[in-house]
Amino acid sequence: DTAVSQTPKYLVTQMGNDKSIKCEQNLGHDTMYWYKQDSKKFLKIMFSYNNKELIINETVPNRFSPKSPDKAHLNLHINSLELGDSAVYFCASSQLRRDRSNYGYTFGSGTRLTVV
Amino acid sequence: GNSVTQMEGPVTLSEEAFLTINCTYTATGYPSLFWYVQYPGEGLQLLLKATKADDKGSNKGFEATYRKETTSFHLEKGSVQVSDSAVYFCALGKGGSEKLVFGKGMKLTVNP
């Protein structure tokens, strides 16, 4: 069973369209994230949800809207897609531990978005 | 704020060569430190981690030691294989739900 699964794996769409990427984790983690990886492989956090509550919202255009219906799912909706949105988007999850240490993330395999 | 600086590469090595990828960090307090690996066309996988000073993380022949005095977490492997060709990311994290801050990644190619 895949721990963190994203769909679709590839997404090609035209400028101006609206699209969604879905993410699900079966690890029982309480926190989920969206990261964007650009063409130079640089990773930048976009959003984070803990138990369905938004806790990190970096400087991201408001065309990007995350939604977490429950703690196992975190979807990303993008309105009015632009050429610069082309990237690989990664979902990840983690679990807050009692000692509050950070044990890292489990990543999905990514969604390669190409805007033409 | 918290930040990670790592060698950017790309680096090309011959099989069985020694590998070092430097990573230094800036952070307040006592962060956890990580190395992630991304194989071509795949997501990131946790390679190893260390949660406190002097801890050594190890996995698949790779090692890294958390050095608080030099704020470093350099990745080493004594003898690389072609299958180690990937992009390697150093990362820092504080607190269970706080974001991980990643270095810019280093692409390694190992030739037979």
Coordinates of C-alpha atoms in Angstrom, one line a residue:
Chain A
D1 CA 0.0 0.0 0.0
T2 CA 1.3 3.4 -0.9
A3 CA 1.8 5.6 2.2
V4 CA 1.3 9.0 0.5
S5 CA -0.5 8.9 -2.8
Q6 CA -1.0 11.8 -5.2
T7 CA -3.2 12.0 -8.3
P8 CA -2.7 12.7 -11.1
K9 CA 1.0 11.9 -11.7
Y10 CA 1.1 14.1 -14.8
L11 CA -1.1 17.0 -15.7
V12 CA -0.9 19.0 -18.9
T13 CA -3.3 21.9 -19.2
Q14 CA -3.7 25.3 -20.9
M15 CA -3.2 28.7 -19.4
G16 CA -6.3 30.0 -17.7
N17 CA -7.7 26.6 -16.7
D18 CA -8.5 25.5 -13.2
K19 CA -7.2 22.2 -12.0
S20 CA -6.9 20.1 -8.8
I21 CA -4.4 17.7 -7.4
K22 CA -5.4 15.2 -4.7
C23 CA -3.3 13.7 -1.9
E24 CA -4.1 11.0 0.6
Q25 CA -2.0 9.4 3.3
N26 CA -2.7 6.1 5.1
L27 CA 0.0 6.6 7.8
G28 CA -2.3 8.1 10.4
H29 CA -0.2 11.2 10.4
D30 CA -1.8 14.4 11.7
T31 CA 0.0 16.9 9.5
M32 CA 0.1 17.3 5.7
Y33 CA 2.0 19.6 3.4
W34 CA 2.3 20.8 -0.2
Y35 CA 5.7 21.6 -1.6
K36 CA 6.6 23.0 -5.0
Q37 CA 9.8 21.9 -6.8
D38 CA 10.9 24.1 -9.6
S39 CA 13.0 23.2 -12.7
K40 CA 16.2 23.6 -10.7
K41 CA 15.0 21.1 -8.1
F42 CA 14.5 23.7 -5.4
L43 CA 11.9 22.8 -2.9
K44 CA 9.6 25.4 -1.4
I45 CA 6.8 24.9 1.1
M46 CA 3.4 26.2 0.1
F47 CA 0.9 25.0 2.8
S48 CA 0.6 22.8 5.8
Y49 CA -2.4 21.5 7.6
N50 CA -2.6 19.9 11.1
N51 CA -5.8 18.0 11.8
K52 CA -7.6 19.9 9.0
E53 CA -6.4 23.3 10.3
L54 CA -4.2 25.5 8.2
I55 CA -0.9 26.1 10.1
I56 CA 1.5 27.2 7.4
N57 CA 0.6 29.5 4.5
E58 CA 3.7 30.8 2.7
T59 CA 3.7 33.6 0.2
V60 CA 1.7 31.8 -2.5
P61 CA -0.7 33.5 -5.0
N62 CA -4.3 33.3 -3.8
R63 CA -5.0 31.3 -7.0
F64 CA -3.7 28.4 -5.0
S65 CA -6.3 27.1 -2.5
P66 CA -5.7 24.0 -0.3
K67 CA -8.5 22.0 1.2
S68 CA -8.4 19.3 3.8
P69 CA -11.7 17.5 4.2
D70 CA -10.1 15.2 6.9
K71 CA -6.6 14.7 8.3
A72 CA -5.9 11.9 5.7
H73 CA -6.5 14.2 2.7
L74 CA -5.1 17.4 1.5
N75 CA -6.1 18.7 -2.0
L76 CA -4.7 21.6 -3.9
H77 CA -6.8 23.6 -6.3
I78 CA -5.3 26.1 -8.7
N79 CA -7.3 28.7 -10.5
S80 CA -6.4 30.6 -13.7
L81 CA -3.2 28.6 -14.3
E82 CA -0.1 30.5 -15.5
L83 CA 3.0 29.3 -17.3
G84 CA 5.0 29.9 -14.2
D85 CA 3.0 27.4 -12.3
S86 CA 4.7 24.6 -14.2
A87 CA 6.5 22.5 -11.7
V88 CA 6.4 19.3 -9.7
Y89 CA 4.1 19.5 -6.7
F90 CA 4.8 17.2 -3.8
C91 CA 2.5 16.2 -1.0
A92 CA 4.0 15.0 2.3
S93 CA 2.9 14.0 5.8
S94 CA 4.4 13.9 9.2
Q95 CA 3.4 13.1 12.8
L96 CA 3.8 15.4 15.8
R97 CA 5.5 13.4 18.5
R98 CA 5.1 13.7 22.3
D99 CA 8.6 15.0 22.7
R100 CA 7.9 17.5 19.9
S101 CA 10.9 16.3 17.9
N102 CA 10.7 16.3 14.1
Y103 CA 11.1 13.0 12.5
G104 CA 10.8 14.2 9.0
Y105 CA 8.3 13.7 6.3
T106 CA 6.9 10.9 4.1
F107 CA 6.6 12.2 0.5
G108 CA 4.3 11.3 -2.3
S109 CA 5.7 10.6 -5.7
G110 CA 4.8 14.1 -7.1
T111 CA 2.5 15.6 -9.7
R112 CA 4.3 17.1 -12.7
L113 CA 2.2 20.0 -13.8
T114 CA 2.8 21.5 -17.3
V115 CA 1.0 24.6 -18.3
V116 CA 1.0 25.4 -22.0
Chain B
G1 CA 15.5 32.4 10.2
N2 CA 16.4 28.8 9.7
S3 CA 18.4 27.9 6.6
V4 CA 20.4 25.2 5.0
T5 CA 23.4 25.6 2.7
Q6 CA 24.7 22.6 0.8
M7 CA 26.9 21.8 -2.2
E8 CA 24.9 22.3 -5.3
G9 CA 26.9 20.3 -7.9
P10 CA 26.3 18.6 -10.3
V11 CA 28.9 16.1 -9.3
T12 CA 30.1 13.2 -11.4
L13 CA 32.0 10.3 -9.8
S14 CA 33.3 6.9 -10.9
E15 CA 31.9 3.8 -9.3
E16 CA 33.6 3.0 -5.9
A17 CA 34.8 6.6 -5.4
F18 CA 34.4 8.3 -2.0
L19 CA 31.5 10.8 -1.7
T20 CA 31.2 13.8 0.5
I21 CA 28.4 16.3 0.2
N22 CA 28.7 19.3 2.5
C23 CA 25.8 20.7 4.4
T24 CA 25.8 23.5 7.0
Y25 CA 22.8 25.0 8.7
T26 CA 21.7 28.1 10.6
A27 CA 19.0 27.7 13.2
T28 CA 18.1 28.7 16.8
G29 CA 17.8 26.0 19.3
Y30 CA 18.2 22.3 18.5
P31 CA 16.8 21.3 15.1
S32 CA 16.6 17.8 13.7
L33 CA 18.7 17.3 10.6
F34 CA 17.9 15.1 7.6
W35 CA 19.2 13.9 4.2
Y36 CA 16.7 13.1 1.6
V37 CA 17.3 11.4 -1.8
Q38 CA 15.3 11.8 -5.0
Y39 CA 15.9 9.2 -7.6
P40 CA 15.0 10.2 -11.2
G41 CA 11.3 10.5 -11.7
E42 CA 10.4 9.8 -8.1
G43 CA 9.5 11.6 -4.9
L44 CA 11.9 12.3 -2.0
Q45 CA 12.8 9.5 0.3
L46 CA 14.3 9.9 3.8
L47 CA 17.9 8.6 3.6
L48 CA 19.0 9.3 7.2
K49 CA 18.4 11.6 10.1
A50 CA 19.9 12.8 13.4
T51 CA 17.8 14.5 16.1
K52 CA 20.5 15.8 18.5
A53 CA 24.1 16.8 18.6
D54 CA 26.7 14.1 18.0
D55 CA 24.1 11.7 16.7
K56 CA 25.2 9.7 13.6
G57 CA 22.6 8.8 11.1
S58 CA 23.3 5.9 8.7
N59 CA 21.6 4.0 6.0
K60 CA 22.6 2.1 2.8
G61 CA 26.3 2.8 3.4
F62 CA 25.7 6.6 3.8
E63 CA 26.6 8.3 7.1
A64 CA 26.2 11.8 8.5
T65 CA 27.1 13.2 12.0
Y66 CA 25.3 16.1 13.6
R67 CA 28.0 18.5 14.5
K68 CA 26.7 21.4 16.6
E69 CA 30.1 23.1 17.0
T70 CA 30.5 23.5 13.3
T71 CA 26.7 23.5 12.5
S72 CA 27.2 20.8 9.9
F73 CA 25.7 17.5 8.8
H74 CA 28.0 16.3 5.9
L75 CA 26.9 13.2 4.0
E76 CA 29.6 10.6 3.3
K77 CA 29.8 7.2 1.5
G78 CA 33.0 5.3 1.2
S79 CA 32.2 3.6 -2.2
V80 CA 29.4 4.9 -4.4
Q81 CA 27.5 2.7 -6.9
V82 CA 25.8 3.6 -10.1
S83 CA 22.5 3.1 -8.3
D84 CA 23.4 6.0 -6.0
S85 CA 22.8 8.5 -8.9
A86 CA 20.2 10.9 -7.6
V87 CA 19.6 14.3 -6.2
Y88 CA 20.5 14.7 -2.5
F89 CA 18.9 17.2 -0.2
C90 CA 19.9 18.3 3.2
A91 CA 17.1 19.5 5.4
L92 CA 16.4 21.0 8.8
G93 CA 13.3 20.7 11.0
K94 CA 12.2 22.0 14.4
G95 CA 9.2 20.8 16.2
G96 CA 6.9 18.0 15.1
S97 CA 4.7 19.9 12.7
E98 CA 7.0 22.7 11.7
K99 CA 8.0 22.9 8.1
L100 CA 11.3 21.3 6.9
V101 CA 13.7 23.7 5.3
F102 CA 15.6 22.2 2.4
G103 CA 18.9 22.9 0.8
K104 CA 19.0 23.4 -2.9
G105 CA 19.8 19.8 -3.7
M106 CA 22.9 18.3 -5.3
K107 CA 22.7 16.1 -8.4
L108 CA 25.1 13.1 -8.2
T109 CA 25.9 11.0 -11.3
V110 CA 27.9 7.8 -10.8
N111 CA 29.5 6.3 -13.9
P112 CA 30.5 2.6 -14.2

